[in-house]
Short mmCIF file of C-alpha atoms in Angstrom, two decimals:
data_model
loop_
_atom_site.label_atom_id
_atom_site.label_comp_id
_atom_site.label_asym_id
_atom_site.label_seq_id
_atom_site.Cartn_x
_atom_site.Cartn_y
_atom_site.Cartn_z
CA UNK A 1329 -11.79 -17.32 -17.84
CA UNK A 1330 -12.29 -18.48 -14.18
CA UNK A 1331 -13.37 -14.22 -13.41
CA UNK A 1332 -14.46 -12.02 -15.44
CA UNK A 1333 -15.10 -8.48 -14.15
CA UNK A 1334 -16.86 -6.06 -16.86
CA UNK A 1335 -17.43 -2.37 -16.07
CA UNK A 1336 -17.10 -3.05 -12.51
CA UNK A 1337 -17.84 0.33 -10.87
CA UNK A 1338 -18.42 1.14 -7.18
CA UNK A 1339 -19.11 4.67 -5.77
CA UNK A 1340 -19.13 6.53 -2.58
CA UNK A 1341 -20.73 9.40 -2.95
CA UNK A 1342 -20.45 11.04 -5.83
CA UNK A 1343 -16.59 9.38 -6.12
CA UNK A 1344 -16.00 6.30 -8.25
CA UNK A 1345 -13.54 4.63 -5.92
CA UNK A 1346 -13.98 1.70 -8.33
CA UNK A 1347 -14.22 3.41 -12.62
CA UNK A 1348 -15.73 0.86 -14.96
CA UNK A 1349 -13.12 -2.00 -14.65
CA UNK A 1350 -12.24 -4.86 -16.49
CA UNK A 1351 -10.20 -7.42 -15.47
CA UNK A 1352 -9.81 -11.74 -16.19
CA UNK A 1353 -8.03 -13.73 -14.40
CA UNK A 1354 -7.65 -17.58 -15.75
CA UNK A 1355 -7.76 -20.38 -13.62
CA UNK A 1356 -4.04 -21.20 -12.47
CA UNK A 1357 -3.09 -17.93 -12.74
CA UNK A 1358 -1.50 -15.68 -10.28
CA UNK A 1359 -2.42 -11.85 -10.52
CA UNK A 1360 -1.66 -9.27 -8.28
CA UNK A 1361 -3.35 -5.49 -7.87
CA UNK A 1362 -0.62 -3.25 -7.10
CA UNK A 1363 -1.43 0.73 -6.52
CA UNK A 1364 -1.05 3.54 -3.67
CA UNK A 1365 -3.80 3.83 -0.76
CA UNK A 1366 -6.75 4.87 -2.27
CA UNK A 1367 -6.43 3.39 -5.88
CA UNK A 1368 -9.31 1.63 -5.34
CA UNK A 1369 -6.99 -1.85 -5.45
CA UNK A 1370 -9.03 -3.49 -2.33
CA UNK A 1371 -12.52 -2.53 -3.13
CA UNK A 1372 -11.60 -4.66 -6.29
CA UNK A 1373 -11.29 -7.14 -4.05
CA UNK A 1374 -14.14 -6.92 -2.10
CA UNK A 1375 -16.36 -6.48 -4.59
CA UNK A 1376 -15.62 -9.45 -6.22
CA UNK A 1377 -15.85 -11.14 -2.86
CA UNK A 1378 -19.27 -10.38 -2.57
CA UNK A 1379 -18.58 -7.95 0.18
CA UNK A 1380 -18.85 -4.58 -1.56
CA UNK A 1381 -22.04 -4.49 -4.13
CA UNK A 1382 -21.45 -3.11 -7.56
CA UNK A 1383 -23.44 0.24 -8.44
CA UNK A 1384 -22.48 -0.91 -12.41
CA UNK A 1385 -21.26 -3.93 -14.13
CA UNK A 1386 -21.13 -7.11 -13.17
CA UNK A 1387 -18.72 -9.86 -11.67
CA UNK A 1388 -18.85 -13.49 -12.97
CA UNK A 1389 -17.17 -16.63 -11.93
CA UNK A 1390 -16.81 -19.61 -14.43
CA UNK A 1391 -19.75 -17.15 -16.65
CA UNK A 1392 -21.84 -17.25 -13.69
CA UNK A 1393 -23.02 -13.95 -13.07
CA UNK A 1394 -22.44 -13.14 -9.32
CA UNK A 1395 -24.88 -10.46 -8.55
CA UNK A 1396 -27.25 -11.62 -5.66
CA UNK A 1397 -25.10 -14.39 -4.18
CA UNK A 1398 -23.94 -13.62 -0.92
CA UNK A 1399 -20.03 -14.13 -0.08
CA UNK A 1400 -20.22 -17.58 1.30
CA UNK A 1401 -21.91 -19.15 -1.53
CA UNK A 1402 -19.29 -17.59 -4.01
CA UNK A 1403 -16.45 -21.16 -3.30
CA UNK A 1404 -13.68 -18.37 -2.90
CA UNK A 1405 -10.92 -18.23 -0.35
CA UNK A 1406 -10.09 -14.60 1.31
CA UNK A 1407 -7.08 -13.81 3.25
CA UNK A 1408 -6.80 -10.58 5.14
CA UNK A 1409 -3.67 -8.68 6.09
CA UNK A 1410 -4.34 -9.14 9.99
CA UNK A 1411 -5.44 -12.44 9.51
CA UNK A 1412 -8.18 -12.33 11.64
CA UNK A 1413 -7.74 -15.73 13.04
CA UNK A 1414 -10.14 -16.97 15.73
CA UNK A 1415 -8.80 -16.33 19.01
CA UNK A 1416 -10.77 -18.98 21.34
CA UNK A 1417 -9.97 -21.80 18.57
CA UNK A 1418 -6.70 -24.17 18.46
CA UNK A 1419 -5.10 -23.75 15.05
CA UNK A 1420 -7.04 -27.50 13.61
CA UNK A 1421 -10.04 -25.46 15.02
CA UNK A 1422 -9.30 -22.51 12.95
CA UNK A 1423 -8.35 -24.60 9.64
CA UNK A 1424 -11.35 -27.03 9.73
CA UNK A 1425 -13.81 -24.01 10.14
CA UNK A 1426 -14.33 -23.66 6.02
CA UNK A 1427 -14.83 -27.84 6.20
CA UNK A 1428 -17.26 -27.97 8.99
CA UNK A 1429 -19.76 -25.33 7.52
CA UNK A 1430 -19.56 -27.25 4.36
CA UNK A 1431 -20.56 -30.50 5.80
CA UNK A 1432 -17.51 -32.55 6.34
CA UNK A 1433 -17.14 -35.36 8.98
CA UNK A 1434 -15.16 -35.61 11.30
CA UNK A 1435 -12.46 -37.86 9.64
CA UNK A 1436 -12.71 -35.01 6.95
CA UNK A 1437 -11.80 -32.24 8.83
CA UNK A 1438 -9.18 -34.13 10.88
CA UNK A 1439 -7.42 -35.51 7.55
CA UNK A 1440 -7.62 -31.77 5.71
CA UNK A 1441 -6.12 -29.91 8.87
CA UNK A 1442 -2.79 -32.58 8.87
CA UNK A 1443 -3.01 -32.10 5.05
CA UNK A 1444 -2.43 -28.43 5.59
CA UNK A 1445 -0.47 -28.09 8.00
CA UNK A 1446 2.15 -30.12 6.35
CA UNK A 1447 2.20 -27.87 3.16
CA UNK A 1448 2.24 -24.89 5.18
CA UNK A 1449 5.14 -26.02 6.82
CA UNK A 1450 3.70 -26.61 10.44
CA UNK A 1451 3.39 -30.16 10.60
CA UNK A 1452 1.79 -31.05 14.61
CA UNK A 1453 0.72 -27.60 15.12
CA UNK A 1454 -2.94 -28.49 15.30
CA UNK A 1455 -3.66 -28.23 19.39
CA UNK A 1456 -1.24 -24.65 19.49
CA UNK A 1457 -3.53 -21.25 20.73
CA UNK A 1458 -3.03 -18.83 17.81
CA UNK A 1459 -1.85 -16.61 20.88
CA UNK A 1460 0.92 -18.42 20.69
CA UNK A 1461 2.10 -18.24 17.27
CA UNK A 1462 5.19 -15.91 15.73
CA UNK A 1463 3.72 -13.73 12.94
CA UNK A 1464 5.00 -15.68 10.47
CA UNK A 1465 3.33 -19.17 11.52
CA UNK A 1466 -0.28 -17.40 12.02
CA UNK A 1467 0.03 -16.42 8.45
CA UNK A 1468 0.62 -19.58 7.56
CA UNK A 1469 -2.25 -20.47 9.49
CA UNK A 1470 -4.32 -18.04 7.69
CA UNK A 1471 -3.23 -19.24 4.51
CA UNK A 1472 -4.46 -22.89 5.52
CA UNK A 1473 -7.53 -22.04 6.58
CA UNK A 1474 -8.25 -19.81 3.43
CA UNK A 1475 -7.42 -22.95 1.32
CA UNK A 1476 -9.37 -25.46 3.85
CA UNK A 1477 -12.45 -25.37 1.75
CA UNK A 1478 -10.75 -26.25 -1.53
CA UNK A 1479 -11.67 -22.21 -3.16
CA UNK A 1480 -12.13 -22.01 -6.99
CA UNK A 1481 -10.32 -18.88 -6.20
CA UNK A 1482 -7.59 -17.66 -3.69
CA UNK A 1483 -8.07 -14.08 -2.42
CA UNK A 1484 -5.33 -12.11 -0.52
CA UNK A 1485 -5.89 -8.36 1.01
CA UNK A 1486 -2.15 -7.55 1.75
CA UNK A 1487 -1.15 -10.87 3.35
CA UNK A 1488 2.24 -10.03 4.15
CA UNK A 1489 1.77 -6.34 5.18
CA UNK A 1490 2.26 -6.95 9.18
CA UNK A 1491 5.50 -8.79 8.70
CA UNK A 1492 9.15 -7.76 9.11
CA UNK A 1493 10.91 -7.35 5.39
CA UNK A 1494 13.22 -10.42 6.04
CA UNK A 1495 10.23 -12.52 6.73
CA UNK A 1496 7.93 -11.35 3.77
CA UNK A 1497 10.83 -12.21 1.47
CA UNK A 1498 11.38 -15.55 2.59
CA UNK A 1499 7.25 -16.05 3.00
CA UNK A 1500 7.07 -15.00 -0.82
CA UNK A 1501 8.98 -17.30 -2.07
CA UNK A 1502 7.46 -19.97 -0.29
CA UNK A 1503 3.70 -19.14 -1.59
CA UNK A 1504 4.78 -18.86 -5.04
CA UNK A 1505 6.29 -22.20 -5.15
CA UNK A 1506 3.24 -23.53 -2.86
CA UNK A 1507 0.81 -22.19 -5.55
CA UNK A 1508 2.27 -23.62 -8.83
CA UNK A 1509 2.48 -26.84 -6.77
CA UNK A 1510 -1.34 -26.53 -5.82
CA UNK A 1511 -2.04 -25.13 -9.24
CA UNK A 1512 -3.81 -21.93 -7.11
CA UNK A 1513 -5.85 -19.28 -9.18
CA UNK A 1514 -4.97 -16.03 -6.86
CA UNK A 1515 -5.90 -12.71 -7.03
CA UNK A 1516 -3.94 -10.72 -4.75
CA UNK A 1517 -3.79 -7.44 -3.75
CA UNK A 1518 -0.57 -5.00 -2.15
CA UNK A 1519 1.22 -1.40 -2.24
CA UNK A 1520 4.52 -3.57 -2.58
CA UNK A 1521 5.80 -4.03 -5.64
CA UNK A 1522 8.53 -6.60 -4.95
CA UNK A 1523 6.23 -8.55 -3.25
CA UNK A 1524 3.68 -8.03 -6.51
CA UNK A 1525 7.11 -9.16 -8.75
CA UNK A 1526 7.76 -11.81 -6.99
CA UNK A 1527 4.76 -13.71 -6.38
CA UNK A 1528 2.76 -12.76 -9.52
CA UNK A 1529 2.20 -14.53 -13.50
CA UNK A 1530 0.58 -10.65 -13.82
CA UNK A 1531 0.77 -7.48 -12.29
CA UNK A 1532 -1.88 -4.82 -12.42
CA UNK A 1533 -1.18 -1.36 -11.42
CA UNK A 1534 -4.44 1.11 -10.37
CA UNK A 1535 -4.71 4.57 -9.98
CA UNK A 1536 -8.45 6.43 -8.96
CA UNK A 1537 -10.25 3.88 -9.64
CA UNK A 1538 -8.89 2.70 -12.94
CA UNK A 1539 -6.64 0.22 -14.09
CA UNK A 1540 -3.09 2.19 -15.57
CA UNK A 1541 -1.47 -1.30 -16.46
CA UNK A 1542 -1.75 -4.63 -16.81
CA UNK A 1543 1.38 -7.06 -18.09
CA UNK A 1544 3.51 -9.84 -16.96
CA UNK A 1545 6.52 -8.17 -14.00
CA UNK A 1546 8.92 -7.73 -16.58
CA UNK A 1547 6.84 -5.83 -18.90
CA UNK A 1548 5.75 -3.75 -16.03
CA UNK A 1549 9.22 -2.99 -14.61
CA UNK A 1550 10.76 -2.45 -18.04
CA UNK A 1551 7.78 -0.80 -19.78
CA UNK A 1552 6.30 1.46 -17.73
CA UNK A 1553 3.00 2.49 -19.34
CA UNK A 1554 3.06 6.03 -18.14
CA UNK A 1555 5.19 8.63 -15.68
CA UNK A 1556 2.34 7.59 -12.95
CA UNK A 1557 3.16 3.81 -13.17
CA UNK A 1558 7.20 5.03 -13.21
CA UNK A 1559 7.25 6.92 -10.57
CA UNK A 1560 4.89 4.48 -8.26
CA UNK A 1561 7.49 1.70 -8.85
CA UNK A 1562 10.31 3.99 -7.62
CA UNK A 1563 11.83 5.67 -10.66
CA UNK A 1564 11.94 9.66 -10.41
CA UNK A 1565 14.11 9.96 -12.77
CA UNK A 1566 11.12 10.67 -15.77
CA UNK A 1567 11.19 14.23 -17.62
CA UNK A 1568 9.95 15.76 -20.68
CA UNK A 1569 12.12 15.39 -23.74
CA UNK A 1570 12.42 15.69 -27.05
CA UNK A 1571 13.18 12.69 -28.98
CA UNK A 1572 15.29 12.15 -32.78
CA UNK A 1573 16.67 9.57 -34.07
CA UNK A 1574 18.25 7.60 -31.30
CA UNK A 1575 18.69 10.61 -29.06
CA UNK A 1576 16.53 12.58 -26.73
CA UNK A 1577 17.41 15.84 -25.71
CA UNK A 1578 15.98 16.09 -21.64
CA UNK A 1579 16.79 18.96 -19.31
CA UNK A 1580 20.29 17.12 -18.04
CA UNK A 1581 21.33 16.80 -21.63
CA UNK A 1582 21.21 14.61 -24.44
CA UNK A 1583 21.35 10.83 -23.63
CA UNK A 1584 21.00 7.81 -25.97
CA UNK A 1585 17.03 6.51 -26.30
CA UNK A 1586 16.30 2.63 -28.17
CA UNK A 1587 16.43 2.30 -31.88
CA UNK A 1588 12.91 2.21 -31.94
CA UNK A 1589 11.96 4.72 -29.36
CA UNK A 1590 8.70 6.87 -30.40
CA UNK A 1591 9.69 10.49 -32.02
CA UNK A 1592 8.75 14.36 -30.96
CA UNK A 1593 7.78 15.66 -27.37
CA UNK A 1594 7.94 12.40 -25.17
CA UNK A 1595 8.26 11.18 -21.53
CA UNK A 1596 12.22 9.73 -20.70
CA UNK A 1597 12.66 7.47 -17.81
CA UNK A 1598 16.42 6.89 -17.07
CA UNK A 1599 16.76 4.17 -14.84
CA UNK A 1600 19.77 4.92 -11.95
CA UNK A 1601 20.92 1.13 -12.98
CA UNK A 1602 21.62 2.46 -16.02
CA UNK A 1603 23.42 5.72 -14.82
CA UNK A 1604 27.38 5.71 -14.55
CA UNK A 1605 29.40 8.18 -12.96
CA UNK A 1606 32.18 9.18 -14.75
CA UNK A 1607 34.95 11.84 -15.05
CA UNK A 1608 33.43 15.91 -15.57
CA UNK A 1609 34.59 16.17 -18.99
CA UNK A 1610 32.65 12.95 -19.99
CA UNK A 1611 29.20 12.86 -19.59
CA UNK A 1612 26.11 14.81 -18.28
CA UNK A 1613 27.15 17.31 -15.66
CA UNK A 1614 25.66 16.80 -12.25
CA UNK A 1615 26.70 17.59 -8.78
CA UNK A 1616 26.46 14.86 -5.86
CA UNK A 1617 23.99 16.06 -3.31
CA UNK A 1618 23.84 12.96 -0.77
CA UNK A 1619 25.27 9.81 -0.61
CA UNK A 1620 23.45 7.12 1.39
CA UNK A 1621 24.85 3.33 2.41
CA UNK A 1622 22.27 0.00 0.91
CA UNK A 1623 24.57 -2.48 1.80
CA UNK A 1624 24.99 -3.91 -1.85
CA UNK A 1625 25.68 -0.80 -3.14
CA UNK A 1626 25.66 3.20 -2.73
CA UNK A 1627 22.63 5.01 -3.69
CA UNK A 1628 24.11 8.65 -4.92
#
């Protein structure tokens, strides 16, 4: 494994904000840390940075335990959600940064920035101010300087947070298919779960601290490991029931469960895509409350 975090705990106070976590990622994967404010998703992050110390366990980068070496020794890439691109620098300055403080000439620095900024899609863009750049082309700025250096590992801290949704969809597409290209390892972290869909080989979902579930999107999204993890990726449709045989009996009724859903006192989630509306006589009754216009459909 390219990292290896093993009862990685950080505290503040007497709070773990980060519980005795363990988490690989292998090189060429893409992961992303998905969780609500507070779920102790970018402390992960930093820590394994090198910019939060661990209080317990230990981080390790191909089996090199990390303890003692400071951030800039550590060959990763880190990507914040404002950017934080240098404002008196041209974008080539801002990209060949990570070069220069490595040692590269001239030639080297000159040939990486063009290299960039054609796969970032911002080909001649070298002598633009960054005070001069659209949202969207400073994070693709960002991005090239974060990947300047050549990182063992790409690290992003909500990188599409500041942008408008049309944008971040489009921009997500774009990084997925620029990191299979490049053959990135990423670790990524974000509240959105689309985005974490979308870009990621595997999601991880945190709550306090701890990690609640960890799977490819589709096991996520169709196996919720618990009514936390439901409900955080939008479904509030989970209830006590009681399940036999194929059916479970829940407070709206009895619906229809798998073949080989678990038996007794369980947790349903029925998913609205899976909810019909149909005459009084005929299934579950329920009264409409609101009605509200998504453009591709009605949510009821």
């Amino acid at each position: 494994m390219l990292l290896n975090l093993e009862g990685a705990t950080v505290r503040f106070g007497g709070r773990a904000v980060l519980d005795a976590v363990d988490l690989e990622v292998a090189e060429h994967e893409v992961v992303c840390v998905l969780g609500p404010s507070g779920s102790g998703k970018s402390t992960l992050l930093r820590a394994v940075a090198g910019l939060q110390p661990l209080d317990a366990g230990r981080v390790t980068l191909d089996g090199r335990d990390q303890a003692g070496v400071p951030a800039h020794r550590r060959e990763l890439g880190l990507m914040f959600q404002d950017h934080q691109l240098f404002p008196q620098r041209d974008v080539a300055g801002n990209i060949a940064f990570g070069p220069r403080m490595r040692g590269a000439s001239r030639t080297e620095q000159r040939d990486r920035v063009e290299e960039l900024l054609e796969l970032v899609g911002l080909p001649g863009a070298g002598r633009r101010s960054v005070a001069a750049l659209s949202g969207g082309e400073q994070q693709r700025v960002a991005l090239a300087r974060a990947l300047a250096p050549r990182p063992r590992l790409l690290m992003l801290d909500e990188p599409l947070g500041q942008l408008d949704r049309s944008l971040r969809e489009r921009l997500v597409v774009e990084l997925r298919e620029l990191f299979g290209r490049l053959g990135t390892t990423v670790l990524a972290v974000t509240h959105d779960q689309g985005e974490a869909f979308a870009l990621a080989d595997r999601v991880v979902v945190m709550r306090d601290g701890r990690i609640a579930q960890s799977g490819t999107p589709l096991e996520v999204w169709q196996r919720p490991a618990d009514a936390f993890v439901a409900r955080f990726l939008g479904f509030d449709n989970v209830e006590e029931a009681t399940v036999a045989g194929q059916v479970a009996d829940t407070p709206w009724g009895k619906v229809p469960v798998p073949e080989d859903a678990l038996q007794g006192t369980r947790t349903v989630l029925v998913r609205p895509a899976g909810v019909r509306i149909v005459a009084a006589d005929a299934g579950l009754p329920c009264t409409v409350a609101a009605r509200t216009f998504r453009g591709t459909h009605v949510a009821v």
